[in-house]
XYZ file of C-alpha atoms in Angstrom:
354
model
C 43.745 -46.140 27.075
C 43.584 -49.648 28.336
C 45.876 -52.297 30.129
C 47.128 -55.478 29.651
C 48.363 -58.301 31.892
C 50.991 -60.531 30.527
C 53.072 -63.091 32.113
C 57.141 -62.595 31.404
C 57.185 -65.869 30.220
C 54.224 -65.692 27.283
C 55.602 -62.521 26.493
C 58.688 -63.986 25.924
C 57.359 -66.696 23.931
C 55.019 -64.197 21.898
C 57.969 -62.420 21.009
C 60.230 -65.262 19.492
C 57.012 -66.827 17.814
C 55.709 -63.654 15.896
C 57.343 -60.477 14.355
C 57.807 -57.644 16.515
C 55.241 -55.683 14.528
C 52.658 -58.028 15.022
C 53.517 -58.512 18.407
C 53.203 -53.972 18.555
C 49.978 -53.808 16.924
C 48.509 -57.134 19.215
C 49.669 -54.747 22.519
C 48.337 -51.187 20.711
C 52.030 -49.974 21.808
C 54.993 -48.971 19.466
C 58.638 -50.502 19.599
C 60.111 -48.306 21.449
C 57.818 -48.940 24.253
C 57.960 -52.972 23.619
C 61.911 -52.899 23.841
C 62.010 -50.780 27.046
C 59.477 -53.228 28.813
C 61.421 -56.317 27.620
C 64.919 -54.278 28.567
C 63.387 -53.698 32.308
C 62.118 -57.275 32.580
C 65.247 -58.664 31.475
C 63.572 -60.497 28.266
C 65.650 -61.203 25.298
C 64.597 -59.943 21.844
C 64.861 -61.951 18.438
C 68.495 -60.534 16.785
C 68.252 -58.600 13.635
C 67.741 -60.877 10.685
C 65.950 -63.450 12.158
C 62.713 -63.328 10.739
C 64.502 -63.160 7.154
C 66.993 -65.948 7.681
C 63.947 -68.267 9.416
C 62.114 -67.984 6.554
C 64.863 -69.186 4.191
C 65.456 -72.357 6.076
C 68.232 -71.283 8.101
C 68.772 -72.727 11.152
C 68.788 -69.556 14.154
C 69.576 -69.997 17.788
C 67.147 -69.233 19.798
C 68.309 -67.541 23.715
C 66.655 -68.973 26.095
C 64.865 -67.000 28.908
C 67.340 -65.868 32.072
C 65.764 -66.847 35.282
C 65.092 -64.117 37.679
C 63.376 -64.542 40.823
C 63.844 -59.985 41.611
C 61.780 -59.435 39.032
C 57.678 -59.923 38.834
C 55.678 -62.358 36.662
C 53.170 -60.591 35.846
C 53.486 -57.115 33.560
C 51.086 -54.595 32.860
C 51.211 -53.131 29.253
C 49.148 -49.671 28.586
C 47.925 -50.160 25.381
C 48.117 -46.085 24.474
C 48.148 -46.315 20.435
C 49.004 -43.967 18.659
C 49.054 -43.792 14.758
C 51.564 -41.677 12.845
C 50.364 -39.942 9.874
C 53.269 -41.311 7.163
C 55.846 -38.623 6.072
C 54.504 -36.843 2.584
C 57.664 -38.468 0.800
C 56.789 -41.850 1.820
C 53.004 -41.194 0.701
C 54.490 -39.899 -2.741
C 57.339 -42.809 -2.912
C 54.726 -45.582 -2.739
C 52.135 -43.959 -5.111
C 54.569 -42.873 -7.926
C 55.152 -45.591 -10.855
C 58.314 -47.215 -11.428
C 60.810 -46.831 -13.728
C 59.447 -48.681 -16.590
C 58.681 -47.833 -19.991
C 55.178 -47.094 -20.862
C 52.313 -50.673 -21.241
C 52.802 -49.831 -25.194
C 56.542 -50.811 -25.189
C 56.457 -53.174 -22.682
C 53.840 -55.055 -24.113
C 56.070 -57.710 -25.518
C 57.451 -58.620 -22.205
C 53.713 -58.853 -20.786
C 52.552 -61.103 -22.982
C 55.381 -63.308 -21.857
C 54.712 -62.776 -18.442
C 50.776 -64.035 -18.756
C 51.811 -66.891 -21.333
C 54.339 -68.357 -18.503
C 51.850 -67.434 -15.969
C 48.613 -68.834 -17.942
C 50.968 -72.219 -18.453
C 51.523 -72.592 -15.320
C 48.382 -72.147 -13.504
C 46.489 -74.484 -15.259
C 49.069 -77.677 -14.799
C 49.426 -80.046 -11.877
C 47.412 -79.224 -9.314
C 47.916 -82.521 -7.641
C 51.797 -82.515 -7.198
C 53.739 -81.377 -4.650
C 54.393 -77.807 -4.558
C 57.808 -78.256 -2.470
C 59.391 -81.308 -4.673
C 58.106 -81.246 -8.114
C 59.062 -78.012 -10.450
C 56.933 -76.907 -13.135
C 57.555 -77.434 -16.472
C 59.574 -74.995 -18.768
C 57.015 -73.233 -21.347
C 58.208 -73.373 -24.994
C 56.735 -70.002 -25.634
C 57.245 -68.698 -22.157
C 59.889 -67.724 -19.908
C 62.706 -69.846 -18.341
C 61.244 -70.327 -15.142
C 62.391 -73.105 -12.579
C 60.567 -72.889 -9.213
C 57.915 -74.087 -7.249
C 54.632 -73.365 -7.149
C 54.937 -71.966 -3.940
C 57.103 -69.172 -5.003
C 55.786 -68.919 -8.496
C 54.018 -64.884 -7.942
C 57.347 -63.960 -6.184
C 59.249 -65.536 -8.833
C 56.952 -63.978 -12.149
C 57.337 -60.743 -9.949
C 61.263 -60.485 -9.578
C 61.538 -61.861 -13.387
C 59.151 -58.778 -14.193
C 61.269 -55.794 -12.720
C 64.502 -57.906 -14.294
C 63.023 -57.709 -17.715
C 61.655 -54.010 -17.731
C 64.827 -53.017 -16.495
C 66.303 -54.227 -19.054
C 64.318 -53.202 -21.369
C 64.302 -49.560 -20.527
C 68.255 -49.367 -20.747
C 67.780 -50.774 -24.693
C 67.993 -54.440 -24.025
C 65.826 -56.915 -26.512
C 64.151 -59.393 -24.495
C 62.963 -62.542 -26.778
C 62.086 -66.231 -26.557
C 64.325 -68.844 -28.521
C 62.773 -72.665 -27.748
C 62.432 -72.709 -24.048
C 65.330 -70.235 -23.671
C 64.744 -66.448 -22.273
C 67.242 -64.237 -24.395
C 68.745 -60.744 -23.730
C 70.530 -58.821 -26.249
C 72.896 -56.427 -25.203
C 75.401 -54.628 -28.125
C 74.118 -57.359 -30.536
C 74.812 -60.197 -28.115
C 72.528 -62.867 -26.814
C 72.628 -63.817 -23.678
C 70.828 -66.558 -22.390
C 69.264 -66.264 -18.886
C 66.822 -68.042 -16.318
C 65.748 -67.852 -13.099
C 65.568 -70.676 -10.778
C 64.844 -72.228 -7.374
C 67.452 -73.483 -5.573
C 67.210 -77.619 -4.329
C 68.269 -79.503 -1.897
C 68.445 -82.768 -1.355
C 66.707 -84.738 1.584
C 66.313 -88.018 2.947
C 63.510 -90.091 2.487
C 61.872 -93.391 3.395
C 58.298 -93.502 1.232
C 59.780 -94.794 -1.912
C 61.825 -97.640 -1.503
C 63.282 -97.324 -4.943
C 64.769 -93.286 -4.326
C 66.371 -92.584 -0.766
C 67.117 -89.141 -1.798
C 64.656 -86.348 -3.533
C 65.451 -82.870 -4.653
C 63.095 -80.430 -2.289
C 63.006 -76.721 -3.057
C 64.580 -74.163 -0.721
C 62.632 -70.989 -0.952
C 65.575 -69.172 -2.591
C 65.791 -67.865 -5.842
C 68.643 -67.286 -8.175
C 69.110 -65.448 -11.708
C 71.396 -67.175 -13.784
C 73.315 -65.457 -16.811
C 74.861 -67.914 -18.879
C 78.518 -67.530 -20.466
C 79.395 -69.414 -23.574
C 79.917 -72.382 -21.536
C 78.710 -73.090 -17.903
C 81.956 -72.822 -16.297
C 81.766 -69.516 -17.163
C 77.731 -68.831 -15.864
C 77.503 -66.190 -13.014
C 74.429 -65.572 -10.919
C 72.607 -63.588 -8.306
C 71.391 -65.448 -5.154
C 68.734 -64.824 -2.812
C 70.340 -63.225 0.682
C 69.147 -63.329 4.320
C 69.850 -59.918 4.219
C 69.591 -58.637 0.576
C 66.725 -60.638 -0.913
C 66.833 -60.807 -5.002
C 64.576 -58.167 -5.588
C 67.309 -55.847 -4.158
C 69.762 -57.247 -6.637
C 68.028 -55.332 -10.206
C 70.985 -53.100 -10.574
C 73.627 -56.212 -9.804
C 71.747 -58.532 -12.359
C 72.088 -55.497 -15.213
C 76.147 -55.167 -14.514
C 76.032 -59.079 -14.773
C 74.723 -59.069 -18.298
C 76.751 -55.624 -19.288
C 79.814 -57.811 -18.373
C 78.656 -60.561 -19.861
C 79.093 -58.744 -23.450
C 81.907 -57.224 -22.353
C 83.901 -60.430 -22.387
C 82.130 -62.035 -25.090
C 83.051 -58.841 -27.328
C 86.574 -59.645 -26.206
C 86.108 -63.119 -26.753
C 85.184 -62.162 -30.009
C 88.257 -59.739 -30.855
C 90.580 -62.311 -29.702
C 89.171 -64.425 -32.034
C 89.167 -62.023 -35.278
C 93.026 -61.103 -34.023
C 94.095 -64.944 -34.325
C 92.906 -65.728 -37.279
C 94.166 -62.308 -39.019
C 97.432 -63.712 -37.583
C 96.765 -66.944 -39.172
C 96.214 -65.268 -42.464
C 99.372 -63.270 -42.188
C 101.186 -66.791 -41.713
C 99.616 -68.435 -44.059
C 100.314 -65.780 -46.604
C 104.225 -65.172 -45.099
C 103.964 -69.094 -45.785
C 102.970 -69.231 -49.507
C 105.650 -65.965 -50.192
C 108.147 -68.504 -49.105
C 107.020 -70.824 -50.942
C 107.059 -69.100 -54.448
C 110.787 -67.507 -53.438
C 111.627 -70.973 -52.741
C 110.503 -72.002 -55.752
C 111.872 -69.114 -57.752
C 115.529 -70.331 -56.266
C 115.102 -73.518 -56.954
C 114.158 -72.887 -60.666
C 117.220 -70.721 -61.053
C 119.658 -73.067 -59.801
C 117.870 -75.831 -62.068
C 118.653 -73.567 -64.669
C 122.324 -72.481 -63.989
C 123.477 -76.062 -63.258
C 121.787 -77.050 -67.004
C 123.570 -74.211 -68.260
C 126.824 -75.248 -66.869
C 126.155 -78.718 -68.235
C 125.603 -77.231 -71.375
C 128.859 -75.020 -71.840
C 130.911 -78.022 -72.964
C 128.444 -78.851 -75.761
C 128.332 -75.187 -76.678
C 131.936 -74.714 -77.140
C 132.329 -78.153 -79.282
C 129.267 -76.981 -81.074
C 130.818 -73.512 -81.537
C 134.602 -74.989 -82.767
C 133.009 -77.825 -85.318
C 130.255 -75.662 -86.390
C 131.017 -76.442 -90.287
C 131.052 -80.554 -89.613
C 127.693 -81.013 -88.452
C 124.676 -81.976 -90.888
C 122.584 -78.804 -90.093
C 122.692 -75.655 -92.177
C 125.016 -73.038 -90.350
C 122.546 -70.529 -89.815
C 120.516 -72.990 -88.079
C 123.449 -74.466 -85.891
C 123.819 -70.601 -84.559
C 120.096 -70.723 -83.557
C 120.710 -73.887 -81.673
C 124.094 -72.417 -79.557
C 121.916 -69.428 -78.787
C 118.952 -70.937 -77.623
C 121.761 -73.296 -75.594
C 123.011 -70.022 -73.994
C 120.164 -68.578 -73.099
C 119.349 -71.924 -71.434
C 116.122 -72.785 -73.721
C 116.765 -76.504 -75.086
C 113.739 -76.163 -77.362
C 115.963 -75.624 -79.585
C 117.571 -78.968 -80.101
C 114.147 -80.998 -80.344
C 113.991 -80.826 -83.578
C 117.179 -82.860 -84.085
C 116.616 -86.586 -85.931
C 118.250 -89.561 -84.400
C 121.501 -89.367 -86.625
C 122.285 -85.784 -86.143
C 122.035 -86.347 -82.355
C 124.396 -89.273 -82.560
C 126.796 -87.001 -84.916
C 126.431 -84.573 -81.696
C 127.109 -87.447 -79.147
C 129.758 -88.319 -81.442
C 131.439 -85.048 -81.601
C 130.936 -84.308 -77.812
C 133.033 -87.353 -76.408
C 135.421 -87.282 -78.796
């Protein structure tokens, strides 16, 4: 057991410049004995999420020190460690295996992995990590970040994909684009970094470039991008914490495009229904039509029938064949009277206006 002398002030500045379990382990003392020292010295502690938000790029007030001339400037800190022996659970939690299929079935999605990772690696080394992305891989994964955040990044897409995979999702590679399939539909997904855009004075010709963030988001992509949802990196729910959320996005996902798709199948059997409705119509239309054609030439014809009927024995035709004509005429046929030469037609003309 040893001490150590501290002044309120670097202990104050210690505290909002490292975490407060570096800060424990620096001292030898836990944080329950850290937060009653700074409680009796009147020293204000870092708020919860501060840490996670600074390293995000957030912007996080900082409170200031309170000046108090009661209370001494120099504090004493016994520096009594003592190490807990982790609960069995804990011991068991962190050596068990996750959730995964077994390397044999998830060797498609590893080879993925190490050709995106194997692409990467070996380009650029001279650009800068922050501004410049790394290219897409054609036979890789759609990956958007920086370098910077490329292990965190091949990580998070790992769990995503082995998830997936484990509740009967294909996972496959379509010309730069990473594709799930869920009930027979592909969805198209990526993960990327988000950018911002920042000021700057070094080329002359650009006054803006696009610098990455830190934060990563998993995109699943609709049938068009208005309809594209994603998960986002959170100050206080990073996306590795998000596994479960990203599966309901792509279960949803072909939800709607099923419905998409039996909205679809329902119009056009509605269209076919018209369209046949339409062409029923048509032939009773035409049916109608071809009726009254034929009752108006039969009315037209009843004048010619009954002179034809009265003068049967003056025209130049045999009888028998002048019945044949009047009962083709009734029935409507006028085959019949084709056969007529010129001169028996104007004996019929003849006989019909007179």
């Amino acid at each position: 057991m040893g001490k150590v002398t501290v002044s309120r002030q670097g202990l104050y500045d210690r505290l909002w410049a490292e975490p407060m379990r570096t800060v424990c382990n620096g001292f030898g003392i836990d944080y329950k004995t850290i937060k009653a020292i700074c409680a009796r010295h009147d020293i204000p502690l870092p708020p919860q999420g501060y840490w996670s938000k600074l390293a995000f790029g957030k912007l996080v007030a900082i409170t200031p020190l309170p000046l108090r001339d009661d209370l001494p400037d120099i504090i004493e800190i016994s520096a009594a460690v003592t190490t807990k022996k982790p609960k069995q659970s804990l011991l068991k939690a962190k050596q068990s295996k996750p959730r995964h299929l077994s390397k044999s079935k998830n060797a498609e999605i590893e080879r993925l992995i190490a050709i995106t990772v194997n692409y990467q690696n070996e380009a650029r080394p001279d650009r800068v990590p922050e501004i410049n992305p790394i290219p897409l891989c054609r036979q890789g994964l759609s990956l958007f970040v920086s370098h910077k955040n490329l292990r965190r990044a091949v990580a998070i897409y790992r769990d995503i994909l082995l998830t997936a995979d484990s509740l009967g999702m294909k996972v496959s590679i379509d010309d730069c684009r990473t594709l799930i399939t869920v009930n027979t539909h592909r969805i198209e997904v990526a993960l990327q970094e988000h950018r911002r855009r920042e000021k700057t004075t070094s080329d002359p010709l650009c006054s803006y470039k696009l610098k990455f963030t830190g934060y990563l988001k998993f995109i699943v992509r609709g049938r068009h991008s208005i309809y594209d949802r994603e998960a986002r990196d959170c100050p206080d729910k990073p996306l590795e914490q998000q596994i479960d959320r990203i599966i309901d996005l792509l279960t949803k996902e072909s939800v709607r495009r099923q419905e998409f798709e039996n909205l679809i199948a329902e119009s056009r059997r509605q269209q076919d229904l018209r369209k046949q409705a339409e062409q029923e119509r048509r032939h009773e239309h035409d049916m109608l039509m071809s009726d009254a054609r034929r009752a108006i030439n039969h009315l037209r014809l009843l004048p010619l029938i009954d002179r034809l009927t009265l003068n049967i024995d003056r025209l130049p035709l045999p009888p028998e064949r002048t019945r044949e004509i009047i009962s083709q005429l009734q029935s409507g046929n006028t085959d019949g009277c084709q056969i007529l030469t010129g001169a028996d037609i104007n004996t019929l003309i003849d006989l019909f206006y007179k």
